[in-house]
Short mmCIF file of C-alpha atoms in Angstrom, two decimals:
data_model
loop_
_atom_site.label_atom_id
_atom_site.label_comp_id
_atom_site.label_asym_id
_atom_site.label_seq_id
_atom_site.Cartn_x
_atom_site.Cartn_y
_atom_site.Cartn_z
CA MET A 1 -13.85 -12.65 5.17
CA GLU A 2 -11.04 -10.15 6.28
CA LEU A 3 -9.03 -11.32 9.27
CA ARG A 4 -7.69 -9.24 12.13
CA SER A 5 -5.42 -10.10 14.91
CA LEU A 6 -6.57 -9.74 18.56
CA GLY A 7 -3.67 -7.89 19.78
CA LYS A 8 0.12 -8.76 19.24
CA THR A 9 -0.32 -12.17 20.96
CA GLY A 10 -3.74 -13.24 20.24
CA PRO A 11 -5.32 -15.42 17.40
CA LYS A 12 -6.39 -14.19 13.91
CA VAL A 13 -10.32 -13.74 13.86
CA SER A 14 -12.82 -12.63 11.55
CA ALA A 15 -13.11 -8.65 11.07
CA LEU A 16 -16.62 -8.89 12.50
CA GLY A 17 -17.49 -10.96 15.47
CA LEU A 18 -20.97 -12.13 16.39
CA GLY A 19 -22.29 -11.17 20.20
CA CYS A 20 -24.82 -13.70 21.10
CA MET A 21 -26.27 -11.96 24.17
CA GLY A 22 -29.47 -10.68 22.63
CA MET A 23 -30.29 -14.37 21.95
CA SER A 24 -30.80 -14.90 25.61
CA GLY A 25 -33.39 -12.56 26.61
CA MET A 26 -31.54 -9.37 27.30
CA TYR A 27 -33.40 -7.44 24.45
CA GLY A 28 -36.75 -9.31 25.06
CA PRO A 29 -38.08 -12.57 23.53
CA SER A 30 -36.01 -14.15 21.05
CA ASP A 31 -36.73 -17.21 18.92
CA ARG A 32 -34.23 -20.12 19.43
CA ALA A 33 -34.43 -21.58 16.03
CA GLU A 34 -33.97 -18.13 14.29
CA SER A 35 -30.91 -17.71 16.72
CA VAL A 36 -29.53 -21.12 15.82
CA ALA A 37 -29.93 -20.12 12.16
CA THR A 38 -28.14 -16.95 12.58
CA ILE A 39 -25.24 -18.38 14.28
CA HIS A 40 -24.93 -21.09 11.27
CA ALA A 41 -25.37 -18.08 9.01
CA ALA A 42 -22.53 -16.17 10.40
CA LEU A 43 -20.11 -19.22 10.34
CA ASP A 44 -21.04 -19.79 6.78
CA ALA A 45 -20.13 -16.35 6.02
CA GLY A 46 -16.74 -16.58 7.56
CA VAL A 47 -17.35 -15.16 10.97
CA THR A 48 -15.16 -17.06 13.46
CA LEU A 49 -15.47 -15.01 16.66
CA LEU A 50 -18.56 -15.86 18.91
CA ASP A 51 -19.03 -14.04 21.89
CA THR A 52 -20.98 -14.91 25.13
CA GLY A 53 -21.23 -14.74 28.79
CA ASP A 54 -21.97 -17.41 31.42
CA PHE A 55 -24.49 -14.99 33.03
CA TYR A 56 -26.43 -14.46 29.65
CA GLY A 57 -29.60 -16.03 30.59
CA MET A 58 -27.98 -17.73 33.41
CA GLY A 59 -26.18 -20.28 31.27
CA HIS A 60 -28.95 -20.40 28.34
CA ASN A 61 -26.70 -18.43 25.82
CA GLU A 62 -23.88 -20.95 26.28
CA LEU A 63 -26.19 -23.84 25.89
CA LEU A 64 -27.77 -22.42 22.80
CA LEU A 65 -24.15 -21.74 21.29
CA ALA A 66 -23.26 -25.54 22.25
CA GLU A 67 -26.61 -26.51 20.15
CA ALA A 68 -25.45 -24.34 17.16
CA LEU A 69 -21.87 -25.49 17.29
CA LYS A 70 -22.70 -29.30 17.53
CA GLY A 71 -20.91 -30.91 14.40
CA VAL A 72 -18.93 -27.87 13.48
CA ALA A 73 -15.22 -28.53 13.30
CA ARG A 74 -13.45 -26.73 16.16
CA ASP A 75 -11.11 -24.79 14.05
CA ARG A 76 -13.76 -23.06 12.27
CA TYR A 77 -14.61 -20.66 15.19
CA GLN A 78 -13.32 -18.99 18.43
CA VAL A 79 -15.33 -18.68 21.53
CA SER A 80 -14.80 -15.64 23.97
CA VAL A 81 -16.55 -15.92 27.09
CA LYS A 82 -17.06 -13.55 30.07
CA PHE A 83 -17.51 -14.58 33.57
CA GLY A 84 -17.80 -13.31 37.14
CA ALA A 85 -21.15 -11.25 36.94
CA LEU A 86 -23.53 -12.50 39.67
CA ARG A 87 -27.41 -12.56 39.28
CA ASP A 88 -30.12 -13.88 41.61
CA PRO A 89 -33.08 -15.98 40.56
CA ALA A 90 -35.12 -13.04 39.78
CA GLY A 91 -32.39 -11.60 37.32
CA HIS A 92 -31.17 -8.93 39.47
CA TRP A 93 -27.49 -8.02 39.50
CA ALA A 94 -25.56 -9.07 42.63
CA GLY A 95 -21.94 -7.78 41.91
CA PHE A 96 -19.02 -9.47 40.50
CA ASP A 97 -16.86 -12.36 41.60
CA GLY A 98 -13.04 -12.45 40.60
CA ARG A 99 -11.74 -14.68 43.18
CA PRO A 100 -9.35 -17.41 41.87
CA ALA A 101 -11.45 -20.35 43.14
CA ALA A 102 -14.70 -18.71 41.52
CA VAL A 103 -12.64 -18.20 38.29
CA LYS A 104 -11.87 -21.91 37.94
CA THR A 105 -15.44 -22.98 39.15
CA PHE A 106 -17.11 -20.57 36.52
CA LEU A 107 -14.79 -21.96 33.92
CA ALA A 108 -15.75 -25.56 34.73
CA TYR A 109 -19.43 -24.88 34.44
CA THR A 110 -18.84 -23.09 31.07
CA LEU A 111 -16.72 -25.81 29.39
CA ASN A 112 -19.54 -28.36 30.62
CA ARG A 113 -22.41 -26.19 29.04
CA LEU A 114 -20.51 -25.53 25.87
CA GLY A 115 -19.39 -29.10 25.63
CA LEU A 116 -15.68 -27.98 24.87
CA ASP A 117 -12.40 -28.87 26.20
CA HIS A 118 -11.01 -25.27 25.99
CA ILE A 119 -12.05 -21.72 25.50
CA ASP A 120 -10.26 -19.41 23.03
CA VAL A 121 -10.60 -16.17 25.08
CA TYR A 122 -11.77 -16.01 28.68
CA ARG A 123 -12.26 -12.79 30.61
CA PRO A 124 -13.64 -11.22 33.51
CA ALA A 125 -16.87 -9.37 32.67
CA ARG A 126 -16.00 -6.46 35.08
CA LEU A 127 -13.38 -5.73 37.80
CA ASP A 128 -14.12 -7.18 41.07
CA PRO A 129 -13.46 -4.23 43.46
CA ASN A 130 -12.62 -6.52 46.27
CA VAL A 131 -10.15 -8.90 44.46
CA PRO A 132 -6.79 -7.64 42.79
CA ILE A 133 -6.82 -8.05 39.06
CA GLU A 134 -3.46 -9.72 39.46
CA ASP A 135 -5.25 -12.65 41.28
CA THR A 136 -8.12 -12.85 38.89
CA VAL A 137 -5.83 -12.93 36.02
CA GLY A 138 -3.24 -15.22 37.71
CA ALA A 139 -6.12 -17.81 38.10
CA ILE A 140 -6.97 -17.54 34.41
CA ALA A 141 -3.30 -18.08 33.68
CA ASP A 142 -3.30 -21.22 35.75
CA MET A 143 -6.02 -22.53 33.30
CA VAL A 144 -3.85 -21.57 30.37
CA LYS A 145 -0.97 -23.37 31.59
CA ALA A 146 -3.54 -26.44 32.25
CA GLY A 147 -4.77 -26.42 28.60
CA TYR A 148 -8.42 -25.04 29.41
CA VAL A 149 -7.87 -21.44 28.14
CA ARG A 150 -6.04 -20.29 25.05
CA HIS A 151 -5.79 -16.73 25.54
CA ILE A 152 -6.82 -14.09 28.38
CA GLY A 153 -8.93 -11.00 27.55
CA LEU A 154 -10.49 -8.19 29.67
CA SER A 155 -13.74 -6.33 29.71
CA GLU A 156 -14.66 -2.84 30.38
CA MET A 157 -11.16 -2.23 32.31
CA GLY A 158 -9.47 1.07 32.86
CA SER A 159 -6.00 1.94 31.92
CA GLU A 160 -4.22 1.10 35.14
CA THR A 161 -6.15 -2.05 35.39
CA ILE A 162 -5.08 -3.10 32.02
CA ARG A 163 -1.42 -2.25 32.83
CA ARG A 164 -1.44 -4.29 36.01
CA ALA A 165 -3.34 -7.39 34.18
CA ALA A 166 -0.76 -7.41 31.29
CA ALA A 167 2.15 -7.46 33.97
CA VAL A 168 0.83 -10.87 34.93
CA HIS A 169 0.05 -12.58 31.87
CA PRO A 170 -0.19 -11.39 28.17
CA ILE A 171 -3.80 -9.95 27.37
CA VAL A 172 -5.02 -10.31 23.79
CA ASP A 173 -7.99 -7.87 23.93
CA LEU A 174 -10.01 -5.57 26.00
CA GLN A 175 -13.74 -6.03 25.32
CA VAL A 176 -15.51 -2.72 25.65
CA GLU A 177 -18.36 -0.50 24.35
CA TYR A 178 -17.29 1.61 21.41
CA ALA A 179 -19.42 3.37 18.89
CA LEU A 180 -20.09 6.66 17.28
CA VAL A 181 -22.15 7.68 20.44
CA THR A 182 -19.84 5.87 22.96
CA ARG A 183 -16.32 7.13 22.39
CA GLY A 184 -14.76 7.52 26.00
CA ILE A 185 -12.04 4.94 25.37
CA GLU A 186 -10.47 7.34 23.05
CA ALA A 187 -9.00 9.52 25.79
CA SER A 188 -6.88 6.92 27.74
CA VAL A 189 -7.96 3.40 27.39
CA LEU A 190 -7.39 2.94 23.64
CA PRO A 191 -4.08 4.80 23.66
CA THR A 192 -3.07 2.24 26.53
CA CYS A 193 -4.04 -0.83 24.64
CA ARG A 194 -2.23 0.11 21.73
CA GLU A 195 0.94 0.93 23.64
CA LEU A 196 0.77 -2.35 25.11
CA GLY A 197 -0.33 -4.28 21.88
CA ILE A 198 -3.70 -5.15 23.20
CA GLY A 199 -6.50 -5.42 20.68
CA VAL A 200 -10.00 -4.23 21.16
CA THR A 201 -13.32 -6.09 20.41
CA ALA A 202 -15.99 -3.32 20.34
CA TYR A 203 -19.28 -4.14 21.56
CA GLY A 204 -22.38 -1.98 21.23
CA VAL A 205 -21.14 -0.81 17.80
CA LEU A 206 -25.09 0.05 17.08
CA SER A 207 -25.48 1.23 20.66
CA ARG A 208 -27.80 -1.76 21.34
CA GLY A 209 -30.00 -0.82 18.10
CA LEU A 210 -30.29 2.85 19.03
CA ILE A 211 -28.10 4.05 15.93
CA SER A 212 -29.19 1.02 13.66
CA GLY A 213 -31.71 3.10 11.86
CA HIS A 214 -34.33 0.51 12.87
CA TRP A 215 -35.19 1.98 16.33
CA THR A 216 -38.47 3.61 16.95
CA LYS A 217 -40.03 5.24 20.13
CA ASP A 218 -42.53 2.42 20.82
CA GLN A 219 -39.77 -0.16 21.15
CA GLY A 220 -38.26 -1.74 24.18
CA LYS A 221 -41.25 -2.26 25.93
CA ALA A 222 -40.90 -5.82 26.88
CA VAL A 223 -40.38 -6.48 30.56
CA SER A 224 -37.07 -8.60 29.83
CA ASP A 225 -35.71 -5.67 27.55
CA PHE A 226 -33.33 -3.66 29.61
CA ARG A 227 -33.13 -0.77 27.29
CA GLY A 228 -36.64 0.08 28.64
CA HIS A 229 -34.41 1.31 31.57
CA SER A 230 -31.37 2.64 29.87
CA PRO A 231 -30.96 6.44 29.95
CA ARG A 232 -30.29 6.72 26.42
CA PHE A 233 -33.71 5.27 25.52
CA GLN A 234 -35.69 7.52 27.64
CA GLY A 235 -37.81 10.66 27.05
CA GLU A 236 -35.92 13.51 25.77
CA ASN A 237 -32.71 11.59 25.72
CA LEU A 238 -34.27 9.19 23.05
CA ASP A 239 -35.72 12.17 20.93
CA ARG A 240 -32.21 13.88 20.86
CA ASN A 241 -30.49 10.48 19.86
CA LEU A 242 -33.18 9.68 17.26
CA GLU A 243 -32.29 13.18 15.76
CA LEU A 244 -28.65 11.96 15.37
CA VAL A 245 -29.76 8.88 13.70
CA GLU A 246 -31.71 10.94 11.14
CA ALA A 247 -28.55 12.86 10.42
CA LEU A 248 -26.58 9.73 10.01
CA ARG A 249 -29.30 8.39 7.63
CA ALA A 250 -28.76 11.34 5.31
CA VAL A 251 -25.04 10.28 5.14
CA ALA A 252 -25.98 6.74 4.62
CA GLU A 253 -28.48 7.72 1.77
CA ALA A 254 -25.99 9.59 0.07
CA LYS A 255 -23.53 6.62 0.11
CA GLY A 256 -26.35 4.26 -0.99
CA THR A 257 -26.04 2.19 2.22
CA SER A 258 -27.96 1.71 5.42
CA VAL A 259 -27.59 3.55 8.80
CA ALA A 260 -26.46 0.32 10.49
CA GLN A 261 -23.58 -0.30 7.73
CA ILE A 262 -22.42 3.28 8.26
CA ALA A 263 -22.24 2.96 11.83
CA ILE A 264 -20.44 -0.46 11.66
CA GLY A 265 -18.15 0.76 8.73
CA TRP A 266 -17.16 3.64 11.04
CA ALA A 267 -16.00 1.11 13.76
CA LEU A 268 -14.19 -0.86 11.29
CA SER A 269 -12.45 2.12 10.02
CA ARG A 270 -11.09 2.94 13.58
CA GLY A 271 -8.00 0.79 13.12
CA SER A 272 -7.16 -2.81 12.28
CA ASP A 273 -6.83 -3.69 16.06
CA ILE A 274 -10.29 -3.07 16.61
CA VAL A 275 -12.90 -5.93 15.90
CA PRO A 276 -16.43 -4.75 16.23
CA LEU A 277 -19.05 -7.26 17.57
CA VAL A 278 -22.39 -7.24 16.06
CA GLY A 279 -25.31 -8.49 17.99
CA ALA A 280 -27.54 -9.66 15.38
CA ARG A 281 -30.41 -12.11 16.37
CA ARG A 282 -31.83 -12.61 13.02
CA ARG A 283 -30.28 -13.55 9.54
CA ASP A 284 -31.37 -10.54 7.89
CA ARG A 285 -29.93 -8.15 10.42
CA LEU A 286 -26.69 -10.30 10.27
CA ALA A 287 -26.66 -10.06 6.26
CA GLU A 288 -27.15 -6.11 6.73
CA ALA A 289 -24.05 -5.95 9.21
CA LEU A 290 -21.80 -8.03 7.02
CA GLY A 291 -22.45 -5.80 4.23
CA ALA A 292 -20.56 -3.15 6.01
CA LEU A 293 -17.42 -5.08 5.20
CA ASP A 294 -17.75 -4.05 1.72
CA LEU A 295 -18.19 -0.33 2.48
CA ASP A 296 -15.19 1.98 1.12
CA LEU A 297 -15.56 4.88 3.39
CA SER A 298 -13.30 7.71 2.16
CA ALA A 299 -11.89 10.52 4.18
CA ASP A 300 -14.87 12.79 3.09
CA ASP A 301 -17.37 9.85 4.09
CA LEU A 302 -15.97 9.69 7.52
CA ALA A 303 -15.76 13.47 7.89
CA ALA A 304 -19.46 13.56 7.02
CA ILE A 305 -20.22 10.81 9.43
CA GLU A 306 -18.37 12.87 12.21
CA ARG A 307 -20.52 15.89 11.45
CA ALA A 308 -23.78 13.93 11.51
CA VAL A 309 -22.64 12.43 15.12
CA PRO A 310 -19.79 14.50 16.75
CA PRO A 311 -18.02 13.06 19.68
CA GLY A 312 -20.03 13.48 22.90
CA ALA A 313 -23.29 14.09 21.00
CA ALA A 314 -25.43 11.29 22.40
CA ALA A 315 -27.84 12.17 25.32
CA GLY A 316 -27.74 10.01 28.53
CA ASP A 317 -25.28 7.32 29.89
CA ARG A 318 -24.93 4.03 28.29
CA TYR A 319 -26.06 2.45 31.58
CA ALA A 320 -28.02 3.44 34.70
CA ALA A 321 -26.00 4.87 37.34
CA PRO A 322 -25.50 1.54 39.50
CA GLN A 323 -23.99 0.06 36.50
CA MET A 324 -22.03 3.04 35.41
CA ALA A 325 -20.42 3.02 38.77
CA ALA A 326 -19.18 -0.64 38.41
CA LEU A 327 -17.42 0.28 35.11
CA ASP A 328 -13.59 0.44 35.63
CA SER A 329 -13.14 1.72 31.99
CA GLU A 330 -15.12 4.93 33.03
CA ARG A 331 -12.41 5.76 35.60
CA GLY A 332 -9.84 6.22 32.98
#
């Protein structure tokens, strides 16, 4: 397994990480035994970076991860945890909480659910507009000093916020959506990260399955699958986006690989400071994703990929309007 560094101050991790969110209902029903088996298969393949959030299934995902990691040597993996997103019992979003006391409370619950004595990378899921980022990062820094956290990361933050956070404590990475169809960070956020020596863990590299080559128009109907309400998966937007996938499929077939592997390979090619997260919930999808590590994409291959899916070609935003408004990263 190729290793990449999370920024200039972070740990070395596998070139692909495993995003575990989908194992806790965000994309419709999932199979617990298959989820655990997929985590084990990832570890066996050399994947070290496991990403979760305390609000994924309201603790379900952390408990699932704890089950999968039972008996696994602690030096075989790194756990990245997002916190701060608030939800009510019906599953509705209720804002974000980055207050210092809340940060430490969230962390206490996370450590207990995971059964760990420290978290490798701890990060606010979004910017709390009512709390200075300096206060939120400062609280995590207290937990670094106390030994409960190894490194501090950010998620979906804009350039100004990243600079302010980095002035308080070293930031190892920014977790942000980055894919062939989601390239907004290239204008300002990615250059800022590179200037400051901050890595990028890129989620949504398959745009939540949209550009996996497996998505069809009749999917995403489960009540618990938020893609049923996502603009990119709706009506004419979906038609347009699936046309892009077919153009990408032609490139993949010429290369003798799959659409998903081409999309992941493109993300891997964007720089050694970028670690894509793949959200596989099944072992077969994981195996396909790992195959991208063996791709050798030439300059001609990359040009063909860009022609098939040019920047800005995707139809529809990546989230519904209220969620887009909460993304500091979309403000530059």
